[in-house]
Tab-separated table of C-alpha atoms and ligand atoms in Angstrom:
chain	number	residue	atom	x	y	z
A	101	UNK	CA	17.444	3.281	-9.568
A	102	UNK	CA	19.055	2.435	-6.059
A	103	UNK	CA	17.330	-0.365	-4.271
A	104	UNK	CA	16.641	0.371	-0.503
A	105	UNK	CA	15.189	-2.606	0.654
A	106	UNK	CA	16.538	-5.945	-0.620
A	107	UNK	CA	14.959	-9.230	0.836
A	108	UNK	CA	16.828	-12.516	-0.149
A	109	UNK	CA	15.557	-15.942	0.358
A	110	UNK	CA	13.759	-14.938	3.901
A	111	UNK	CA	12.019	-17.332	5.749
A	112	UNK	CA	10.105	-17.371	9.087
A	113	UNK	CA	7.974	-20.304	10.859
A	114	UNK	CA	5.743	-20.209	13.616
A	115	UNK	CA	5.557	-24.116	14.638
A	116	UNK	CA	4.146	-25.290	11.876
A	117	UNK	CA	3.162	-22.430	10.286
A	118	UNK	CA	5.284	-21.219	7.223
A	119	UNK	CA	4.308	-17.560	7.383
A	120	UNK	CA	7.080	-16.435	5.056
A	121	UNK	CA	8.324	-18.928	2.617
A	122	UNK	CA	11.638	-18.026	0.487
A	123	UNK	CA	10.452	-14.873	-0.357
A	124	UNK	CA	13.081	-12.370	-2.581
A	125	UNK	CA	11.719	-9.027	-3.702
A	126	UNK	CA	13.441	-5.543	-3.679
A	127	UNK	CA	12.789	-1.652	-3.398
A	128	UNK	CA	13.963	1.027	-5.265
A	129	UNK	CA	14.750	4.301	-3.514
A	130	UNK	CA	11.821	6.562	-4.054
A	131	UNK	CA	9.470	4.126	-4.830
A	132	UNK	CA	5.714	3.504	-4.012
A	133	UNK	CA	5.620	0.108	-3.075
A	134	UNK	CA	2.716	-1.838	-2.534
A	135	UNK	CA	3.123	-5.455	-0.747
A	136	UNK	CA	-0.569	-7.020	-0.661
A	137	UNK	CA	-1.633	-10.302	0.540
A	138	UNK	CA	-5.016	-11.471	2.144
A	139	UNK	CA	-4.775	-11.915	5.889
A	140	UNK	CA	-2.465	-14.356	7.282
A	141	UNK	CA	-0.452	-13.965	3.838
A	142	UNK	CA	2.722	-12.775	5.771
A	143	UNK	CA	2.699	-8.920	5.533
A	144	UNK	CA	3.231	-7.863	8.996
A	145	UNK	CA	5.852	-10.952	9.812
A	146	UNK	CA	7.925	-9.773	6.724
A	147	UNK	CA	7.326	-6.251	8.144
A	148	UNK	CA	8.336	-7.018	11.620
A	149	UNK	CA	11.938	-8.603	10.536
A	150	UNK	CA	12.356	-5.590	8.240
A	151	UNK	CA	12.402	-3.775	11.244
A	152	UNK	CA	14.215	-5.808	13.294
A	153	UNK	CA	11.688	-6.906	15.538
A	154	UNK	CA	11.120	-10.370	14.978
A	155	UNK	CA	14.288	-12.935	14.156
A	156	UNK	CA	14.365	-14.403	10.600
A	157	UNK	CA	14.962	-18.035	10.508
A	158	UNK	CA	17.183	-17.639	7.362
A	159	UNK	CA	17.319	-15.003	4.350
A	160	UNK	CA	19.105	-12.111	4.065
A	161	UNK	CA	17.464	-8.266	4.595
A	162	UNK	CA	19.537	-5.290	3.602
A	163	UNK	CA	18.462	-1.640	4.253
A	164	UNK	CA	20.144	1.312	2.541
A	165	UNK	CA	23.145	-1.223	1.759
A	166	UNK	CA	23.264	-2.153	5.335
A	167	UNK	CA	22.627	-6.124	6.196
A	168	UNK	CA	20.169	-6.086	9.377
A	169	UNK	CA	21.770	-8.412	11.355
A	170	UNK	CA	25.029	-6.314	11.985
A	171	UNK	CA	23.153	-2.431	11.715
A	172	UNK	CA	20.140	-2.873	13.021
A	173	UNK	CA	20.708	0.189	14.873
A	174	UNK	CA	21.695	2.575	12.037
A	175	UNK	CA	19.096	0.897	10.059
A	176	UNK	CA	16.340	1.602	12.492
A	177	UNK	CA	16.781	5.699	11.976
A	178	UNK	CA	16.586	5.377	8.348
A	179	UNK	CA	12.566	3.566	8.843
A	180	UNK	CA	9.142	4.911	10.127
A	181	UNK	CA	6.716	2.635	10.885
A	182	UNK	CA	3.005	3.241	11.115
A	183	UNK	CA	1.757	-0.109	12.776
A	184	UNK	CA	-1.508	-1.880	12.348
A	185	UNK	CA	-2.263	-1.366	16.224
A	186	UNK	CA	-0.959	2.245	17.402
A	187	UNK	CA	1.844	2.135	18.992
A	188	UNK	CA	1.476	5.514	21.331
A	189	UNK	CA	0.762	5.759	24.655
A	190	UNK	CA	-3.009	6.543	25.571
A	191	UNK	CA	-3.018	8.448	28.746
A	192	UNK	CA	-0.015	10.554	27.694
A	193	UNK	CA	-0.784	13.730	25.222
A	194	UNK	CA	-0.098	13.995	22.054
A	195	UNK	CA	3.014	16.087	22.433
A	196	UNK	CA	4.270	13.974	25.586
A	197	UNK	CA	3.786	11.088	23.354
A	198	UNK	CA	6.207	12.383	20.402
A	199	UNK	CA	8.575	14.024	22.933
A	200	UNK	CA	9.490	10.276	24.436
A	201	UNK	CA	9.603	9.100	21.058
A	202	UNK	CA	12.253	11.915	19.749
A	203	UNK	CA	14.115	11.400	22.782
A	204	UNK	CA	15.140	7.995	21.393
A	205	UNK	CA	16.872	9.275	18.276
A	206	UNK	CA	18.223	12.079	20.812
A	207	UNK	CA	16.008	14.616	19.307
A	208	UNK	CA	15.395	17.284	22.371
A	209	UNK	CA	14.558	20.775	23.143
A	210	UNK	CA	14.908	23.223	20.192
A	211	UNK	CA	15.202	20.682	17.728
A	212	UNK	CA	12.190	18.584	18.915
A	213	UNK	CA	10.159	21.975	19.033
A	214	UNK	CA	10.908	22.742	15.611
A	215	UNK	CA	10.533	19.170	13.883
A	216	UNK	CA	7.129	19.008	15.966
A	217	UNK	CA	5.927	22.320	14.611
A	218	UNK	CA	6.930	20.979	11.126
A	219	UNK	CA	4.848	17.981	11.680
A	220	UNK	CA	1.836	19.071	12.948
A	221	UNK	CA	1.580	21.921	10.261
A	222	UNK	CA	2.253	18.720	7.535
A	223	UNK	CA	-0.140	16.786	9.233
A	224	UNK	CA	-2.528	19.501	10.508
A	225	UNK	CA	-2.696	18.590	14.172
A	226	UNK	CA	-1.606	21.801	16.052
A	227	UNK	CA	-4.570	22.084	17.901
A	228	UNK	CA	-4.435	18.479	19.316
A	229	UNK	CA	-0.909	18.690	20.797
A	230	UNK	CA	-2.301	18.879	24.743
A	231	UNK	CA	-5.041	15.875	24.040
A	232	UNK	CA	-4.430	12.818	25.544
A	233	UNK	CA	-3.695	10.431	22.827
A	234	UNK	CA	-6.452	8.049	24.064
A	235	UNK	CA	-9.240	9.971	23.249
A	236	UNK	CA	-8.882	10.664	20.251
A	237	UNK	CA	-10.667	9.762	17.035
A	238	UNK	CA	-9.626	7.303	14.475
A	239	UNK	CA	-8.583	9.523	11.780
A	240	UNK	CA	-6.701	12.037	14.277
A	241	UNK	CA	-4.956	8.983	15.875
A	242	UNK	CA	-3.461	7.952	12.804
A	243	UNK	CA	-2.136	11.248	11.838
A	244	UNK	CA	-0.153	11.212	15.290
A	245	UNK	CA	0.485	7.571	14.279
A	246	UNK	CA	2.247	8.877	11.167
A	247	UNK	CA	3.939	11.630	12.741
A	248	UNK	CA	5.333	9.281	15.011
A	249	UNK	CA	6.916	7.192	12.418
A	250	UNK	CA	8.277	10.608	10.802
A	251	UNK	CA	9.465	12.163	13.919
A	252	UNK	CA	13.272	11.391	13.113
A	253	UNK	CA	13.124	11.928	9.368
A	254	UNK	CA	13.230	8.655	8.295
A	255	UNK	CA	14.077	7.718	4.214
A	256	UNK	CA	11.820	4.931	4.384
A	257	UNK	CA	8.240	4.867	5.554
A	258	UNK	CA	6.133	1.747	6.230
A	259	UNK	CA	2.480	1.768	6.158
A	260	UNK	CA	0.970	-1.495	7.554
A	261	UNK	CA	-2.716	-0.834	6.584
A	262	UNK	CA	-2.742	2.498	7.811
A	263	UNK	CA	-6.644	3.580	6.365
A	264	UNK	CA	-8.253	0.318	7.610
A	265	UNK	CA	-11.322	1.504	9.357
A	266	UNK	CA	-10.719	5.099	8.436
A	267	UNK	CA	-13.906	7.120	7.041
A	268	UNK	CA	-13.161	7.924	2.938
A	269	UNK	CA	-12.351	11.823	3.945
A	270	UNK	CA	-9.690	10.993	6.225
A	271	UNK	CA	-7.946	8.100	4.165
A	272	UNK	CA	-7.932	11.070	1.143
A	273	UNK	CA	-6.335	13.473	3.529
A	274	UNK	CA	-3.770	10.536	4.939
A	275	UNK	CA	-3.246	10.436	0.899
A	276	UNK	CA	-2.506	13.588	0.291
A	277	UNK	CA	0.076	13.516	3.080
A	278	UNK	CA	1.899	11.014	2.145
A	279	UNK	CA	2.013	11.857	-1.823
A	280	UNK	CA	3.171	15.174	-0.455
A	281	UNK	CA	6.073	13.417	1.502
A	282	UNK	CA	6.947	11.324	-1.888
A	283	UNK	CA	6.953	14.335	-4.065
A	284	UNK	CA	8.725	16.666	-1.505
A	285	UNK	CA	11.259	14.501	0.296
A	286	UNK	CA	11.497	11.777	-2.205
A	287	UNK	CA	10.481	9.052	0.433
A	288	UNK	CA	10.338	5.784	-0.399
A	289	UNK	CA	6.896	4.190	0.843
A	290	UNK	CA	5.749	0.414	1.726
A	291	UNK	CA	2.449	0.025	2.127
A	292	UNK	CA	-0.138	-2.955	3.144
A	293	UNK	CA	-3.796	-2.289	2.467
A	294	UNK	CA	-6.811	-4.112	2.140
A	295	UNK	CA	-7.907	-1.134	-0.381
A	296	UNK	CA	-6.924	-1.989	-3.436
A	297	UNK	CA	-7.837	1.528	-4.948
A	298	UNK	CA	-4.836	2.625	-2.523
A	299	UNK	CA	-2.225	0.537	-4.525
A	300	UNK	CA	-3.356	1.866	-8.138
A	301	UNK	CA	-0.783	4.546	-8.166
A	302	UNK	CA	2.157	2.330	-6.916
A	303	UNK	CA	5.089	1.964	-8.611
A	304	UNK	CA	5.567	-1.893	-8.186
A	305	UNK	CA	3.327	-4.666	-6.658
A	306	UNK	CA	4.162	-7.390	-4.928
A	307	UNK	CA	1.310	-9.949	-4.358
A	308	UNK	CA	1.961	-12.594	-1.497
A	309	UNK	CA	0.042	-15.783	-0.802
A	310	UNK	CA	0.635	-18.310	2.198
A	311	UNK	CA	4.225	-16.626	2.244
A	312	UNK	CA	5.024	-16.832	-1.289
A	313	UNK	CA	5.167	-14.187	-3.925
A	314	UNK	CA	2.321	-15.094	-6.420
A	315	UNK	CA	2.508	-12.181	-8.733
A	316	UNK	CA	4.379	-9.095	-9.413
A	317	UNK	CA	4.884	-5.967	-11.650
A	318	UNK	CA	3.381	-2.647	-12.135
A	319	UNK	CA	-0.474	-2.226	-11.761
A	320	UNK	CA	-0.142	-2.037	-15.777
A	321	UNK	CA	2.059	-4.979	-16.246
A	322	UNK	CA	-0.345	-7.056	-13.514
A	323	UNK	CA	-3.753	-5.775	-15.104
A	324	UNK	CA	-2.249	-6.926	-18.568
A	325	UNK	CA	-1.263	-10.122	-17.168
A	326	UNK	CA	-4.280	-10.932	-15.203
A	327	UNK	CA	-7.121	-9.140	-15.976
A	328	UNK	CA	-9.275	-8.113	-18.826
A	329	UNK	CA	-10.589	-5.406	-20.162
A	330	UNK	CA	-14.026	-3.867	-20.068
A	331	UNK	CA	-15.986	-2.265	-23.117
A	332	UNK	CA	-18.941	0.177	-22.180
A	333	UNK	CA	-21.040	0.584	-24.812
A	334	UNK	CA	-23.612	3.078	-25.207
A	335	UNK	CA	-27.204	3.076	-27.150
A	336	UNK	CA	-26.639	-0.731	-28.423
A	337	UNK	CA	-29.479	-3.183	-28.563
A	338	UNK	CA	-28.824	-6.252	-26.355
A	339	UNK	CA	-29.493	-8.591	-28.719
A	340	UNK	CA	-26.809	-7.623	-30.987
A	341	UNK	CA	-24.488	-7.814	-28.175
A	342	UNK	CA	-25.710	-11.223	-26.778
A	343	UNK	CA	-24.338	-12.029	-30.576
A	344	UNK	CA	-20.634	-10.958	-29.956
A	345	UNK	CA	-20.004	-14.073	-27.627
A	346	UNK	CA	-18.561	-12.600	-25.140
A	347	UNK	CA	-19.943	-12.369	-21.328
A	348	UNK	CA	-21.497	-8.886	-20.873
A	349	UNK	CA	-23.308	-7.028	-17.870
A	350	UNK	CA	-26.481	-4.515	-18.373
A	351	UNK	CA	-25.563	-1.233	-16.487
A	352	UNK	CA	-28.450	1.607	-16.500
A	353	UNK	CA	-28.229	2.712	-20.193
A	354	UNK	CA	-25.295	0.600	-21.012
A	355	UNK	CA	-23.897	-2.547	-22.005
A	356	UNK	CA	-20.204	-3.545	-19.887
A	357	UNK	CA	-18.573	-6.279	-22.193
A	358	UNK	CA	-15.495	-8.426	-20.552
A	359	UNK	CA	-13.124	-9.065	-22.984
A	360	UNK	CA	-9.584	-10.725	-22.235
A	361	UNK	CA	-7.514	-8.180	-23.585
A	362	UNK	CA	-6.968	-4.616	-25.409
A	363	UNK	CA	-6.248	-6.518	-28.684
A	364	UNK	CA	-9.720	-8.370	-28.422
A	365	UNK	CA	-11.329	-5.361	-27.637
A	366	UNK	CA	-9.866	-3.656	-30.776
A	367	UNK	CA	-10.727	-6.363	-32.745
A	368	UNK	CA	-14.395	-6.080	-31.459
A	369	UNK	CA	-14.566	-2.658	-32.652
A	370	UNK	CA	-13.475	-3.085	-36.094
A	371	UNK	CA	-15.303	-6.319	-37.060
A	372	UNK	CA	-18.574	-4.371	-35.850
A	373	UNK	CA	-18.255	-0.742	-36.236
A	374	UNK	CA	-22.115	-0.627	-36.461
A	375	UNK	CA	-22.364	-1.069	-33.137
A	376	UNK	CA	-19.778	0.458	-31.351
A	377	UNK	CA	-20.371	4.175	-32.438
A	378	UNK	CA	-20.235	5.368	-28.663
A	379	UNK	CA	-18.181	3.343	-26.140
A	380	UNK	CA	-15.389	3.489	-23.513
A	381	UNK	CA	-12.555	0.913	-23.142
A	382	UNK	CA	-11.288	0.570	-19.534
A	383	UNK	CA	-8.699	-1.772	-18.263
A	384	UNK	CA	-9.538	-4.420	-15.458
A	385	UNK	CA	-9.434	-3.054	-11.805
A	386	UNK	CA	-6.604	-4.342	-9.038
A	387	UNK	CA	-9.152	-6.044	-7.586
A	388	UNK	CA	-9.546	-8.721	-10.465
A	389	UNK	CA	-5.880	-8.940	-10.511
A	390	UNK	CA	-6.126	-9.980	-6.944
A	391	UNK	CA	-9.097	-12.263	-7.421
A	392	UNK	CA	-7.132	-13.799	-10.471
A	393	UNK	CA	-3.886	-14.734	-8.690
A	394	UNK	CA	-5.008	-15.409	-5.257
A	395	UNK	CA	-8.860	-16.723	-5.800
A	396	UNK	CA	-9.644	-14.483	-2.835
A	397	UNK	CA	-11.172	-11.209	-2.829
A	398	UNK	CA	-9.470	-8.409	-0.727
A	399	UNK	CA	-11.600	-6.017	0.895
A	400	UNK	CA	-12.222	-2.565	0.285
A	401	UNK	CA	-13.161	-0.689	-2.766
A	402	UNK	CA	-12.615	-0.517	-6.685
A	403	UNK	CA	-10.255	1.497	-8.464
A	404	UNK	CA	-11.981	1.915	-11.778
B	1	ATP	P1	-2.842	-9.494	8.171
B	1	ATP	O1	-3.856	-9.059	6.739
B	1	ATP	O2	-4.149	-9.841	8.876
B	1	ATP	O3	-2.385	-8.482	8.972
B	1	ATP	P2	-0.248	-10.768	7.436
B	1	ATP	O4	-0.297	-10.783	5.794
B	1	ATP	O5	0.141	-9.910	7.834
B	1	ATP	O6	-2.093	-11.133	7.947
B	1	ATP	P3	0.948	-12.468	9.082
B	1	ATP	O7	0.321	-11.689	10.386
B	1	ATP	O8	2.245	-11.817	8.962
B	1	ATP	O9	0.101	-12.055	8.083
B	1	ATP	O10	0.828	-13.879	9.505
B	1	ATP	C1	1.465	-14.889	8.726
B	1	ATP	C2	1.040	-16.351	9.350
B	1	ATP	O11	1.725	-16.366	10.699
B	1	ATP	C3	-0.442	-16.249	10.070
B	1	ATP	O12	-1.045	-17.811	9.444
B	1	ATP	C4	-0.609	-16.115	10.998
B	1	ATP	O13	-1.805	-16.846	11.512
B	1	ATP	C5	0.497	-16.660	11.505
B	1	ATP	N1	1.163	-15.784	12.983
B	1	ATP	C6	1.660	-14.648	13.023
B	1	ATP	N2	1.907	-14.235	14.103
B	1	ATP	C7	1.777	-15.470	14.771
B	1	ATP	C8	2.638	-15.704	16.032
B	1	ATP	N3	3.258	-14.530	16.683
B	1	ATP	N4	2.534	-17.289	16.332
B	1	ATP	C9	2.039	-17.680	15.500
B	1	ATP	N5	1.801	-17.607	14.228
B	1	ATP	C10	1.869	-16.449	14.212
């Protein structure tokens, strides 16, 4: 698969703080890429440099085969960004906000009206067009932020914690739209989030700590490397479980046994068939991976 974002030995310091420290990774075209790290890990700093809003100290950023240093104008047409804090004008109406954004890309008149209608249908905001942006609810605002990021039909959508503070239903709606964009337009999605369950479907994950990569891989590779498995066993006697020698937790009518990997789970089941007649084996959560790798918990819920 073609590389769409390539970061090589990127560095950025703010005074004594080495926010991005010799960072290298790449994102492939059409990929759902997840960029994780606790507060202050260097995610936003990296995104700002990818978007050309912040000057790097050293290293190289290549987007769609073009060097950020020499082709920032062309690159900005390839990228749409949803920032943590909305970049829209509170007193202006939704339509006027999007109109002025579209004008920056030379999209005016009939072309703008057509694009607006398309986005309003996709993101379901036809009823909000004349409302001042500042008076919308959090979820409504996010939909308009995404429309703003998509107005020029970018190839890459960068989402910097897009669902923070949204209710579960609004989060789900946003993810449905993003899923649709990926499927229909093969859009590359670059996500940072504090909700680990949002990364479960990612094609590739990079975990950052203090400006450096501490782990990377597919969710499966990360779970297999950094998190154990769980066996949920029903109808067994707790004192028999205690003898197995693995940590366990009693949950309602079942016992959840933590094992280092699937091989250990299979070993237990094969050697104790009398105990394991009704059970499930589940891979560890992305939360477990994050905790194992960084020693810290990320906010949000689990993905199990
Ligand atoms: P969050 O999840 O909180 O958004 P992040 O991973 O995006 O965090 P950054 O915002 O990139 O992290 O910050 C990386 C480090 O750089 C932090 O220690 C932060 O305090 C510092 N930093 C970021 N912006 C500036 C700035 N403009 N001036 C000085 N220090 C900064």
